[in-house]
Tab-separated table of C-alpha atoms and ligand atoms in Angstrom:
chain	number	residue	atom	x	y	z
A	120	MET	CA	0.000	0.000	0.000
A	121	GLN	CA	1.207	3.498	-0.790
A	122	THR	CA	0.507	6.243	1.746
A	123	ASP	CA	-0.483	9.903	1.533
A	124	ILE	CA	-1.109	9.961	-2.229
A	125	SER	CA	-2.495	13.018	-4.050
A	126	LEU	CA	-5.713	12.247	-5.950
A	127	GLN	CA	-5.573	15.420	-8.043
A	128	ALA	CA	-4.570	13.567	-11.206
A	129	TYR	CA	-7.165	10.873	-10.470
A	130	ASN	CA	-10.330	13.025	-10.469
A	131	THR	CA	-11.620	15.087	-13.404
A	132	LEU	CA	-12.527	18.045	-11.144
A	133	ALA	CA	-8.783	18.161	-10.324
A	134	ILE	CA	-9.502	18.549	-6.617
A	135	PRO	CA	-6.210	18.431	-4.694
A	136	ALA	CA	-7.313	15.915	-2.037
A	137	LYS	CA	-5.157	13.092	-0.690
A	138	ALA	CA	-5.733	9.430	0.094
A	139	GLN	CA	-4.325	8.004	3.307
A	140	TRP	CA	-3.668	4.654	1.571
A	141	PHE	CA	-3.701	3.814	-2.129
A	142	VAL	CA	-3.329	0.644	-4.160
A	143	GLU	CA	-3.539	-0.009	-7.899
A	144	LEU	CA	-5.462	-3.202	-8.667
A	145	SER	CA	-4.337	-4.892	-11.867
A	146	ASN	CA	-5.115	-8.482	-10.892
A	147	THR	CA	-7.859	-9.963	-8.728
A	148	ASP	CA	-5.166	-12.114	-7.064
A	149	GLN	CA	-4.274	-8.971	-5.091
A	150	PHE	CA	-7.602	-9.190	-3.265
A	151	PRO	CA	-6.732	-11.359	-0.241
A	152	GLU	CA	-4.076	-8.821	0.710
A	153	VAL	CA	-6.449	-5.870	0.132
A	154	SER	CA	-9.237	-7.495	2.192
A	155	ALA	CA	-6.841	-8.308	5.025
A	156	PHE	CA	-5.587	-4.705	5.061
A	157	VAL	CA	-9.113	-3.260	5.153
A	158	SER	CA	-10.158	-5.603	7.995
A	159	GLU	CA	-7.048	-4.792	9.975
A	160	GLN	CA	-7.419	-1.012	9.595
A	161	THR	CA	-11.246	-1.050	9.684
A	162	CYS	CA	-11.011	1.915	7.317
A	163	PRO	CA	-13.424	3.215	4.654
A	164	VAL	CA	-12.729	2.178	1.064
A	165	MET	CA	-13.246	3.903	-2.271
A	166	VAL	CA	-12.938	2.009	-5.552
A	167	LEU	CA	-11.743	4.523	-8.122
A	168	GLY	CA	-12.100	4.264	-11.893
A	169	GLU	CA	-11.178	7.424	-13.811
A	170	GLY	CA	-12.611	9.795	-11.195
A	171	SER	CA	-15.105	11.452	-13.564
A	172	ASN	CA	-18.066	11.183	-11.205
A	173	ILE	CA	-16.692	11.967	-7.758
A	174	VAL	CA	-16.248	15.040	-5.561
A	175	MET	CA	-13.554	14.833	-2.884
A	176	ALA	CA	-15.023	16.946	-0.052
A	177	HIS	CA	-11.838	16.476	2.012
A	178	ASP	CA	-8.829	14.181	2.134
A	179	PHE	CA	-9.863	10.513	2.228
A	180	ALA	CA	-8.965	8.827	5.523
A	181	GLY	CA	-9.086	5.338	4.087
A	182	LEU	CA	-7.953	3.093	1.232
A	183	VAL	CA	-8.404	4.049	-2.422
A	184	ILE	CA	-8.393	1.037	-4.767
A	185	LEU	CA	-7.583	2.210	-8.294
A	186	ASN	CA	-9.284	-0.280	-10.602
A	187	ARG	CA	-7.062	-1.132	-13.551
A	188	LEU	CA	-8.314	-4.650	-14.327
A	189	MET	CA	-7.907	-5.022	-18.102
A	190	GLY	CA	-9.184	-7.447	-20.735
A	191	LYS	CA	-12.165	-8.290	-22.924
A	192	ARG	CA	-13.495	-11.457	-24.557
A	193	VAL	CA	-16.413	-12.889	-26.510
A	194	LEU	CA	-18.357	-15.390	-24.404
A	195	GLU	CA	-20.786	-16.606	-27.076
A	196	GLN	CA	-22.451	-15.449	-30.281
A	197	ASP	CA	-25.007	-16.409	-32.895
A	198	ASP	CA	-26.229	-14.737	-36.107
A	199	ASP	CA	-28.092	-12.025	-34.185
A	200	HIS	CA	-26.268	-11.347	-30.944
A	201	VAL	CA	-22.929	-11.439	-29.176
A	202	LEU	CA	-22.215	-11.739	-25.463
A	203	ILE	CA	-19.021	-10.001	-24.337
A	204	GLU	CA	-17.300	-9.798	-20.963
A	205	VAL	CA	-15.186	-6.692	-20.272
A	206	GLN	CA	-12.876	-6.190	-17.303
A	207	ALA	CA	-13.818	-3.261	-15.073
A	208	GLY	CA	-10.712	-1.103	-15.589
A	209	GLU	CA	-11.128	-0.804	-19.371
A	210	ASN	CA	-11.906	2.687	-20.676
A	211	TRP	CA	-15.600	2.972	-21.538
A	212	HIS	CA	-15.244	4.927	-24.807
A	213	GLN	CA	-12.544	2.597	-26.152
A	214	ILE	CA	-14.882	-0.357	-25.558
A	215	VAL	CA	-17.721	1.457	-27.370
A	216	LYS	CA	-15.364	1.935	-30.344
A	217	TRP	CA	-14.159	-1.681	-30.216
A	218	THR	CA	-17.732	-3.047	-30.297
A	219	LEU	CA	-18.702	-0.842	-33.255
A	220	ASP	CA	-15.548	-1.817	-35.158
A	221	ASN	CA	-16.612	-5.444	-34.747
A	222	GLY	CA	-20.161	-4.813	-35.993
A	223	TRP	CA	-21.747	-5.230	-32.531
A	224	TYR	CA	-24.355	-2.587	-31.830
A	225	GLY	CA	-26.036	-1.037	-28.797
A	226	LEU	CA	-23.408	1.181	-27.169
A	227	GLN	CA	-23.128	3.884	-29.859
A	228	ASN	CA	-25.324	6.472	-28.074
A	229	LEU	CA	-23.069	6.163	-25.020
A	230	ALA	CA	-19.929	7.224	-26.902
A	231	LEU	CA	-17.474	9.622	-25.250
A	232	ILE	CA	-18.797	9.141	-21.723
A	233	PRO	CA	-15.622	9.362	-19.625
A	234	GLY	CA	-14.717	6.626	-17.179
A	235	THR	CA	-14.277	2.905	-16.800
A	236	VAL	CA	-16.506	-0.038	-17.631
A	237	GLY	CA	-16.714	-1.007	-13.937
A	238	ALA	CA	-18.197	2.355	-12.970
A	239	ALA	CA	-20.875	2.280	-15.687
A	240	PRO	CA	-23.375	0.167	-13.694
A	241	ILE	CA	-23.015	2.323	-10.566
A	242	GLN	CA	-25.270	5.066	-11.942
A	243	ASN	CA	-26.630	3.115	-14.921
A	244	ILE	CA	-24.930	5.571	-17.269
A	245	GLY	CA	-27.149	7.077	-19.921
A	246	ALA	CA	-27.125	9.505	-22.809
A	247	TYR	CA	-29.157	10.302	-25.934
A	248	GLY	CA	-31.970	7.876	-25.141
A	249	VAL	CA	-29.935	4.788	-24.179
A	250	GLU	CA	-29.007	3.534	-20.718
A	251	LEU	CA	-26.541	0.870	-19.678
A	252	HIS	CA	-29.377	-1.443	-18.581
A	253	ASP	CA	-30.519	-1.705	-22.229
A	254	VAL	CA	-27.501	-3.905	-23.050
A	255	PHE	CA	-26.473	-5.171	-19.608
A	256	VAL	CA	-26.589	-8.885	-18.762
A	257	SER	CA	-24.674	-9.296	-15.478
A	258	LEU	CA	-21.562	-8.312	-13.557
A	259	LYS	CA	-19.022	-9.916	-11.284
A	260	ALA	CA	-17.813	-8.240	-8.119
A	261	ILE	CA	-15.647	-8.942	-5.096
A	262	GLU	CA	-16.864	-8.000	-1.623
A	263	ILE	CA	-14.045	-5.858	-0.273
A	264	ASN	CA	-14.172	-6.869	3.411
A	265	THR	CA	-14.443	-10.604	2.845
A	266	GLY	CA	-12.923	-11.206	-0.596
A	267	ASN	CA	-16.065	-13.212	-1.528
A	268	THR	CA	-17.136	-13.099	-5.181
A	269	HIS	CA	-20.696	-12.197	-6.235
A	270	THR	CA	-22.605	-12.180	-9.514
A	271	PHE	CA	-25.437	-9.682	-10.067
A	272	ASP	CA	-27.946	-10.152	-12.881
A	273	LYS	CA	-29.902	-7.199	-14.265
A	274	LYS	CA	-32.762	-7.526	-11.780
A	275	GLN	CA	-30.421	-7.682	-8.797
A	276	CYS	CA	-28.742	-4.424	-9.917
A	277	GLU	CA	-32.078	-2.568	-9.420
A	278	PHE	CA	-31.207	-0.119	-12.205
A	279	ALA	CA	-33.181	3.119	-12.290
A	280	TYR	CA	-32.611	6.663	-13.590
A	281	ARG	CA	-28.878	7.284	-12.837
A	282	ASP	CA	-29.220	4.799	-10.000
A	283	SER	CA	-28.582	1.203	-8.943
A	284	VAL	CA	-28.243	-1.017	-5.894
A	285	PHE	CA	-24.533	-0.061	-5.840
A	286	LYS	CA	-25.440	3.443	-4.648
A	287	HIS	CA	-27.483	2.033	-1.772
A	288	GLN	CA	-27.064	-1.219	0.198
A	289	TRP	CA	-23.857	-2.178	-1.641
A	290	ARG	CA	-22.383	1.321	-1.613
A	291	ASP	CA	-18.561	1.187	-1.247
A	292	LYS	CA	-18.704	-2.491	-0.238
A	293	LEU	CA	-17.896	-4.077	-3.606
A	294	CYS	CA	-15.271	-3.892	-6.295
A	295	ILE	CA	-16.913	-4.628	-9.656
A	296	THR	CA	-14.415	-6.718	-11.611
A	297	SER	CA	-16.155	-7.362	-14.961
A	298	VAL	CA	-19.374	-6.625	-16.847
A	299	ILE	CA	-21.200	-8.779	-19.419
A	300	PHE	CA	-23.095	-7.096	-22.284
A	301	ARG	CA	-25.463	-8.498	-24.920
A	302	LEU	CA	-25.079	-6.585	-28.185
A	303	SER	CA	-26.938	-6.872	-31.461
A	304	LYS	CA	-25.500	-7.752	-34.860
A	305	GLN	CA	-28.461	-5.974	-36.486
A	306	ALA	CA	-27.525	-2.388	-37.340
A	307	LYS	CA	-30.361	-0.655	-35.464
A	308	SER	CA	-30.103	2.668	-33.652
A	309	THR	CA	-31.951	5.041	-31.356
A	310	SER	CA	-31.897	8.636	-32.611
A	311	HIS	CA	-35.037	10.321	-31.261
A	312	TYR	CA	-33.269	12.850	-28.975
A	313	PRO	CA	-33.784	16.402	-30.329
A	314	ALA	CA	-30.036	17.074	-30.623
A	315	LEU	CA	-29.612	13.930	-32.782
A	316	GLN	CA	-32.734	14.703	-34.832
A	317	GLN	CA	-31.407	18.188	-35.581
A	318	TYR	CA	-27.973	16.844	-36.457
A	319	PHE	CA	-29.338	14.265	-38.911
A	320	SER	CA	-32.009	16.461	-40.487
A	321	ALA	CA	-29.299	19.068	-41.266
A	322	GLN	CA	-27.536	16.289	-43.190
A	323	ASN	CA	-30.698	14.845	-44.779
A	324	ILE	CA	-30.155	11.498	-43.061
A	325	THR	CA	-33.450	9.805	-42.182
A	326	THR	CA	-32.259	6.405	-40.881
A	327	PRO	CA	-28.776	6.796	-39.410
A	328	THR	CA	-26.494	3.807	-39.068
A	329	PRO	CA	-24.966	2.996	-35.655
A	330	GLN	CA	-21.655	4.420	-36.898
A	331	GLN	CA	-23.416	7.652	-37.911
A	332	VAL	CA	-25.051	7.846	-34.470
A	333	PHE	CA	-21.642	7.309	-32.839
A	334	ASP	CA	-20.114	10.079	-34.981
A	335	ALA	CA	-23.032	12.423	-34.264
A	336	VAL	CA	-22.907	11.843	-30.507
A	337	CYS	CA	-19.137	12.477	-30.508
A	338	ALA	CA	-19.521	15.678	-32.558
A	339	ILE	CA	-22.383	17.050	-30.425
A	340	ARG	CA	-20.637	16.228	-27.163
A	341	ARG	CA	-17.361	17.804	-28.325
A	342	SER	CA	-19.233	20.972	-29.352
A	343	LYS	CA	-20.882	21.630	-25.991
A	344	LEU	CA	-19.146	19.728	-23.192
A	345	PRO	CA	-15.883	20.970	-21.685
A	346	ASP	CA	-12.964	18.527	-21.891
A	347	PRO	CA	-11.945	17.836	-18.271
A	348	GLN	CA	-8.276	17.912	-19.371
A	349	GLN	CA	-8.738	21.564	-20.385
A	350	LEU	CA	-11.380	22.646	-17.877
A	351	PRO	CA	-11.860	20.428	-14.802
A	352	ASN	CA	-15.455	19.196	-14.377
A	353	ALA	CA	-17.486	16.101	-13.507
A	354	GLY	CA	-20.097	16.285	-16.275
A	355	SER	CA	-23.656	17.012	-15.149
A	356	PHE	CA	-23.413	18.065	-11.533
A	357	PHE	CA	-27.124	17.475	-10.822
A	358	LYS	CA	-29.614	14.827	-11.880
A	359	ASN	CA	-32.623	15.950	-13.878
A	360	PRO	CA	-35.285	16.232	-11.144
A	361	LEU	CA	-38.436	14.119	-11.226
A	362	VAL	CA	-41.589	15.952	-10.136
A	363	SER	CA	-45.307	15.135	-9.867
A	364	GLN	CA	-47.673	15.931	-12.754
A	365	GLN	CA	-49.333	18.485	-10.484
A	366	HIS	CA	-46.063	20.308	-9.787
A	367	TYR	CA	-45.139	20.155	-13.488
A	368	GLN	CA	-48.509	21.696	-14.492
A	369	LYS	CA	-48.011	24.510	-12.004
A	370	LEU	CA	-44.531	25.276	-13.351
A	371	LYS	CA	-45.677	24.982	-16.966
A	372	THR	CA	-48.337	27.656	-16.324
A	373	SER	CA	-45.661	30.074	-15.086
A	374	TYR	CA	-43.002	28.978	-17.609
A	375	PRO	CA	-44.641	27.835	-20.882
A	376	ASP	CA	-41.228	27.032	-22.424
A	377	LEU	CA	-40.265	24.676	-19.566
A	378	VAL	CA	-38.360	21.629	-20.923
A	379	ALA	CA	-39.693	18.386	-19.464
A	380	TYR	CA	-40.267	14.750	-20.485
A	381	PRO	CA	-42.605	12.051	-19.141
A	382	ALA	CA	-40.899	9.617	-16.752
A	383	GLY	CA	-43.402	6.958	-15.717
A	384	GLU	CA	-46.103	8.699	-13.671
A	385	GLN	CA	-43.815	11.676	-13.013
A	386	MET	CA	-42.217	14.342	-15.189
A	387	LYS	CA	-38.447	14.743	-15.659
A	388	LEU	CA	-37.415	18.400	-15.779
A	389	ALA	CA	-34.282	19.442	-17.693
A	390	ALA	CA	-32.099	20.707	-14.825
A	391	GLY	CA	-29.960	22.666	-17.300
A	392	TRP	CA	-33.026	24.641	-18.357
A	393	LEU	CA	-33.929	25.449	-14.726
A	394	ILE	CA	-30.379	26.686	-14.038
A	395	GLU	CA	-30.296	28.790	-17.189
A	396	ARG	CA	-33.728	30.296	-16.482
A	397	ALA	CA	-32.618	31.149	-12.933
A	398	GLY	CA	-29.789	33.170	-14.505
A	399	TRP	CA	-26.964	30.872	-13.436
A	400	LYS	CA	-25.695	29.689	-16.842
A	401	GLY	CA	-22.023	30.697	-16.929
A	402	LYS	CA	-22.297	32.344	-13.492
A	403	GLN	CA	-19.033	32.541	-11.586
A	404	LEU	CA	-18.793	32.842	-7.791
A	405	GLY	CA	-15.268	32.952	-6.465
A	406	ASP	CA	-13.344	30.545	-8.684
A	407	ILE	CA	-16.214	28.152	-9.457
A	408	ALA	CA	-18.698	28.517	-12.348
A	409	THR	CA	-21.303	26.746	-14.422
A	410	HIS	CA	-20.215	26.199	-18.021
A	411	GLN	CA	-21.183	28.824	-20.629
A	412	GLN	CA	-22.380	26.153	-23.086
A	413	GLN	CA	-23.934	23.738	-20.605
A	414	ALA	CA	-25.434	25.079	-17.375
A	415	LEU	CA	-25.565	21.644	-15.740
A	416	VAL	CA	-21.769	21.342	-15.693
A	417	ILE	CA	-19.896	22.958	-12.789
A	418	THR	CA	-16.282	23.791	-13.614
A	419	ASN	CA	-13.240	24.162	-11.364
A	420	PRO	CA	-10.691	26.067	-13.513
A	421	LYS	CA	-8.393	27.011	-10.617
A	422	GLN	CA	-8.369	23.452	-9.219
A	423	LYS	CA	-9.891	24.495	-5.905
A	424	SER	CA	-10.960	22.195	-3.080
A	425	GLY	CA	-14.146	20.151	-2.941
A	426	GLN	CA	-15.427	22.551	-0.273
A	427	HIS	CA	-15.392	25.421	-2.793
A	428	ILE	CA	-17.336	23.324	-5.311
A	429	LEU	CA	-19.879	22.039	-2.806
A	430	LYS	CA	-20.477	25.555	-1.462
A	431	TYR	CA	-21.219	26.764	-5.006
A	432	ALA	CA	-23.512	23.767	-5.605
A	433	GLN	CA	-25.393	24.446	-2.376
A	434	GLN	CA	-26.009	28.085	-3.359
A	435	LEU	CA	-27.294	26.951	-6.734
A	436	GLN	CA	-29.577	24.370	-5.107
A	437	THR	CA	-31.037	27.112	-2.899
A	438	VAL	CA	-31.679	29.371	-5.904
A	439	ILE	CA	-33.476	26.572	-7.790
A	440	GLN	CA	-35.541	25.710	-4.725
A	441	GLN	CA	-36.565	29.380	-4.340
A	442	HIS	CA	-37.404	29.853	-8.045
A	443	PHE	CA	-39.127	26.570	-8.859
A	444	ALA	CA	-39.691	24.720	-5.537
A	445	VAL	CA	-37.581	21.912	-7.006
A	446	GLU	CA	-34.778	20.068	-5.248
A	447	LEU	CA	-31.647	19.452	-7.315
A	448	GLU	CA	-29.842	16.268	-6.296
A	449	ILE	CA	-26.073	16.125	-6.759
A	450	GLU	CA	-25.147	13.379	-9.265
A	451	PRO	CA	-21.443	12.661	-8.544
A	452	ARG	CA	-20.579	10.636	-5.452
A	453	ILE	CA	-19.149	12.715	-2.587
A	454	TYR	CA	-16.210	11.306	-0.585
A	455	GLY	CA	-14.231	12.453	2.433
A	456	LEU	CA	-17.184	14.029	4.266
B	798	FAD	P1	-15.371	7.176	-10.846
B	798	FAD	O1	-15.653	8.621	-10.876
B	798	FAD	O2	-13.979	6.751	-10.627
B	798	FAD	O3	-16.303	6.512	-9.737
B	798	FAD	C1	-17.668	6.845	-9.671
B	798	FAD	C2	-18.324	5.962	-8.605
B	798	FAD	O4	-18.293	4.596	-9.037
B	798	FAD	C3	-17.576	5.989	-7.273
B	798	FAD	O5	-18.537	5.885	-6.256
B	798	FAD	C4	-16.723	4.747	-7.312
B	798	FAD	O6	-16.427	4.220	-6.028
B	798	FAD	C5	-17.603	3.784	-8.095
B	798	FAD	N1	-16.813	2.798	-8.843
B	798	FAD	C6	-16.012	3.045	-9.894
B	798	FAD	N2	-15.496	1.884	-10.369
B	798	FAD	C7	-15.981	0.905	-9.567
B	798	FAD	C8	-15.811	-0.507	-9.524
B	798	FAD	N3	-15.044	-1.153	-10.395
B	798	FAD	N4	-16.446	-1.196	-8.545
B	798	FAD	C9	-17.228	-0.558	-7.647
B	798	FAD	N5	-17.429	0.764	-7.638
B	798	FAD	C10	-16.832	1.489	-8.597
B	798	FAD	N6	-22.514	10.007	-16.996
B	798	FAD	C11	-23.593	9.561	-17.661
B	798	FAD	O7	-24.345	8.719	-17.142
B	798	FAD	N7	-23.900	10.013	-18.921
B	798	FAD	C12	-23.133	10.929	-19.558
B	798	FAD	O8	-23.421	11.295	-20.681
B	798	FAD	C13	-21.985	11.431	-18.877
B	798	FAD	N8	-21.212	12.376	-19.446
B	798	FAD	C14	-20.132	12.879	-18.765
B	798	FAD	C15	-19.360	13.885	-19.369
B	798	FAD	C16	-18.264	14.411	-18.717
B	798	FAD	C17	-17.441	15.493	-19.383
B	798	FAD	C18	-17.915	13.932	-17.426
B	798	FAD	C19	-16.695	14.454	-16.744
B	798	FAD	C20	-18.685	12.937	-16.809
B	798	FAD	C21	-19.811	12.415	-17.474
B	798	FAD	N9	-20.620	11.417	-16.895
B	798	FAD	C22	-21.702	10.935	-17.572
B	798	FAD	C23	-20.313	10.903	-15.567
B	798	FAD	C24	-19.238	9.773	-15.575
B	798	FAD	O9	-18.494	9.796	-16.762
B	798	FAD	C25	-19.842	8.378	-15.412
B	798	FAD	O10	-20.578	8.303	-14.217
B	798	FAD	C26	-18.778	7.281	-15.415
B	798	FAD	O11	-19.401	6.017	-15.420
B	798	FAD	C27	-17.817	7.367	-14.221
B	798	FAD	O12	-16.735	6.476	-14.459
B	798	FAD	P2	-15.395	6.571	-13.631
B	798	FAD	O13	-14.583	5.373	-13.933
B	798	FAD	O14	-14.754	7.875	-13.847
B	798	FAD	O15	-15.951	6.479	-12.145
B	799	NAP	P1	-30.023	17.953	-24.040
B	799	NAP	O1	-29.965	17.227	-25.316
B	799	NAP	O2	-29.844	19.434	-24.012
B	799	NAP	O3	-31.412	17.618	-23.316
B	799	NAP	C1	-31.697	18.199	-22.042
B	799	NAP	C2	-32.269	17.125	-21.147
B	799	NAP	O4	-33.503	16.725	-21.671
B	799	NAP	C3	-31.369	15.914	-21.101
B	799	NAP	O5	-30.726	15.911	-19.872
B	799	NAP	C4	-32.280	14.725	-21.330
B	799	NAP	O6	-32.443	13.881	-20.196
B	799	NAP	C5	-33.641	15.323	-21.610
B	799	NAP	N1	-34.149	14.835	-22.916
B	799	NAP	C6	-33.861	15.332	-24.142
B	799	NAP	N2	-34.581	14.661	-25.068
B	799	NAP	C7	-35.296	13.730	-24.432
B	799	NAP	C8	-36.215	12.732	-24.856
B	799	NAP	N3	-36.552	12.567	-26.134
B	799	NAP	N4	-36.743	11.923	-23.904
B	799	NAP	C9	-36.415	12.055	-22.622
B	799	NAP	N5	-35.554	12.994	-22.145
B	799	NAP	C10	-35.019	13.821	-23.042
B	799	NAP	O7	-28.992	17.295	-23.001
B	799	NAP	P2	-27.448	17.497	-22.858
B	799	NAP	O8	-27.224	18.098	-21.535
B	799	NAP	O9	-26.857	18.100	-24.077
B	799	NAP	O10	-26.958	15.983	-22.758
B	799	NAP	C11	-27.177	15.074	-23.827
B	799	NAP	C12	-27.209	13.664	-23.275
B	799	NAP	O11	-25.948	13.358	-22.666
B	799	NAP	C13	-28.266	13.489	-22.175
B	799	NAP	O12	-28.820	12.208	-22.303
B	799	NAP	C14	-27.476	13.614	-20.897
B	799	NAP	O13	-28.021	12.847	-19.833
B	799	NAP	C15	-26.112	13.066	-21.300
B	799	NAP	N6	-25.042	13.713	-20.514
B	799	NAP	C16	-24.887	13.313	-19.223
B	799	NAP	C17	-23.871	13.867	-18.444
B	799	NAP	C18	-23.643	13.380	-17.036
B	799	NAP	O14	-22.616	13.716	-16.464
B	799	NAP	N7	-24.536	12.610	-16.481
B	799	NAP	C19	-23.047	14.837	-18.976
B	799	NAP	C20	-23.263	15.245	-20.282
B	799	NAP	C21	-24.267	14.664	-21.056
B	799	NAP	P3	-31.449	12.676	-19.806
B	799	NAP	O15	-30.309	13.339	-19.115
B	799	NAP	O16	-32.290	11.865	-18.914
B	799	NAP	O17	-31.054	11.961	-21.051
C-alpha cells in the first residue's frame, strides 16, 4: 500500500485531495491482501475508476483502490447477438469503439462518456436515449471486506434513472471486476433525442447507421461539453429532477417554455433549463462557475478544493428551490465528508 497519495490527477474536477492509503489493482489475485488490510485497519474504502463522477469533499482517511483490471473477450455469439465480458478497468469509450468496429451494436449512443466499464453500472450511465441497462446482462464483483465473489444479474442491480443497488445497500462495499453485455449484430439505432434529430435532419439522413449515431454523438458532445483535461469538471453536476404531474402543471403555467419529459407517472425536468432560467448559466462565484455552453456542468478552472465546489452547488440548489420549488440532487458521489 502506498501512503499519503495526491488524488488530483485521479479526479476530473482536479480537486487536490489526498488518500491516506492507495493501491492499484491490476489483478484480482491482489484481493486477499487488500481485504486483510481493510479488515485490519477497519477503514473506509473507495474504488476509483477514472474519477469522472466523484467530488472529494476532504482528504480521504481510508484506502483508495484504483481499478485497472484489463481485458475483454467474446463469451458466445449467434447470427443475431454477441455476449461479451469486459474487465472493469477498461476505458468505456474505447470499448464502445471496439464493439462498433466489430459490428456489434447497442453502445453507440453512449460514446465519449468518460470513465471505466466497472463504474458504468453504478449510476446506470445514460445519454441520448440509451441507458446501460438496455444492453447489460450481469456483472461480477468482489466483496471488499471478505474477498467473496458475487454475480449480479440485471434484476439484482435494481437499475433506475442514474441509480442502482450499488449506490445504496452495496455502496462502497464491492469492487466490480467485470461486466457482461449483450449486443446486437443488427444495425439498429436510437436517434429520437432532439439534438440527434437536428444533427441528422441538417444532413438529410433519415435512418442513421450505428456508426453515424456514434459520430453524431461524438460531434455534439465535443461541441458543448468541456474537456476535463482543459477545464476540470465532472459532467452534469445534478440529476434531472423528477416531479409530480401536479407540480409540473403549475410550473408549466408560469413557464410555458419549460423543458420536461414524461418519466413513468412523473415528469423529468431538464435541470440545465432550470439553471439557465434562474440566470446561473455561466455564473461565476469565487473561482467556481457553471459552463457557458452547458449550465448543468460545474467547472473548477483554478483546481480548488471540494469545499469550494460544494459551497457553489449548495447556493445553486437554494436558488433553484426558491425559483421553482424543485430540489436538485447532486449526481457525482461525494467522498471524504
Ligand atoms: P469514478 O468517478 O472513478 O467513480 C464513480 C463511482 O463509481 C464511485 O462511487 C466509485 O467508487 C464507483 N466505482 C467506480 N469503479 C468501480 C468498480 N469497479 N467497482 C465498484 N465501484 C466502482 N454520466 C452519464 O451517465 N452520462 C453521460 O453522458 C456522462 N457524461 C459525462 C461527461 C463528462 C465530461 C464527465 C466528466 C462525466 C460524465 N458522466 C456521464 C459521468 C461519468 O463519466 C460516469 O458516471 C462514469 O461512469 C464514471 O466512471 P469513472 O470510472 O470515472 O468512475
Ligand atoms: P439535451 O440534449 O440538451 O437535453 C436536455 C435534457 O432533456 C437531457 O438531460 C435529457 O435527459 C432530456 N431529454 C432530451 N430529449 C429527451 C427525450 N426525447 N426523452 C427524454 N428525455 C429527453 O442534453 P445534454 O445536456 O446536451 O446531454 C445530452 C445527453 O448526454 C443526455 O442524455 C445527458 O443525460 C447526457 N449527458 C450526461 C452527463 C452526465 O454527467 N450525467 C453529462 C453530459 C451529457 P437525460 O439526461 O435523462 O437523457
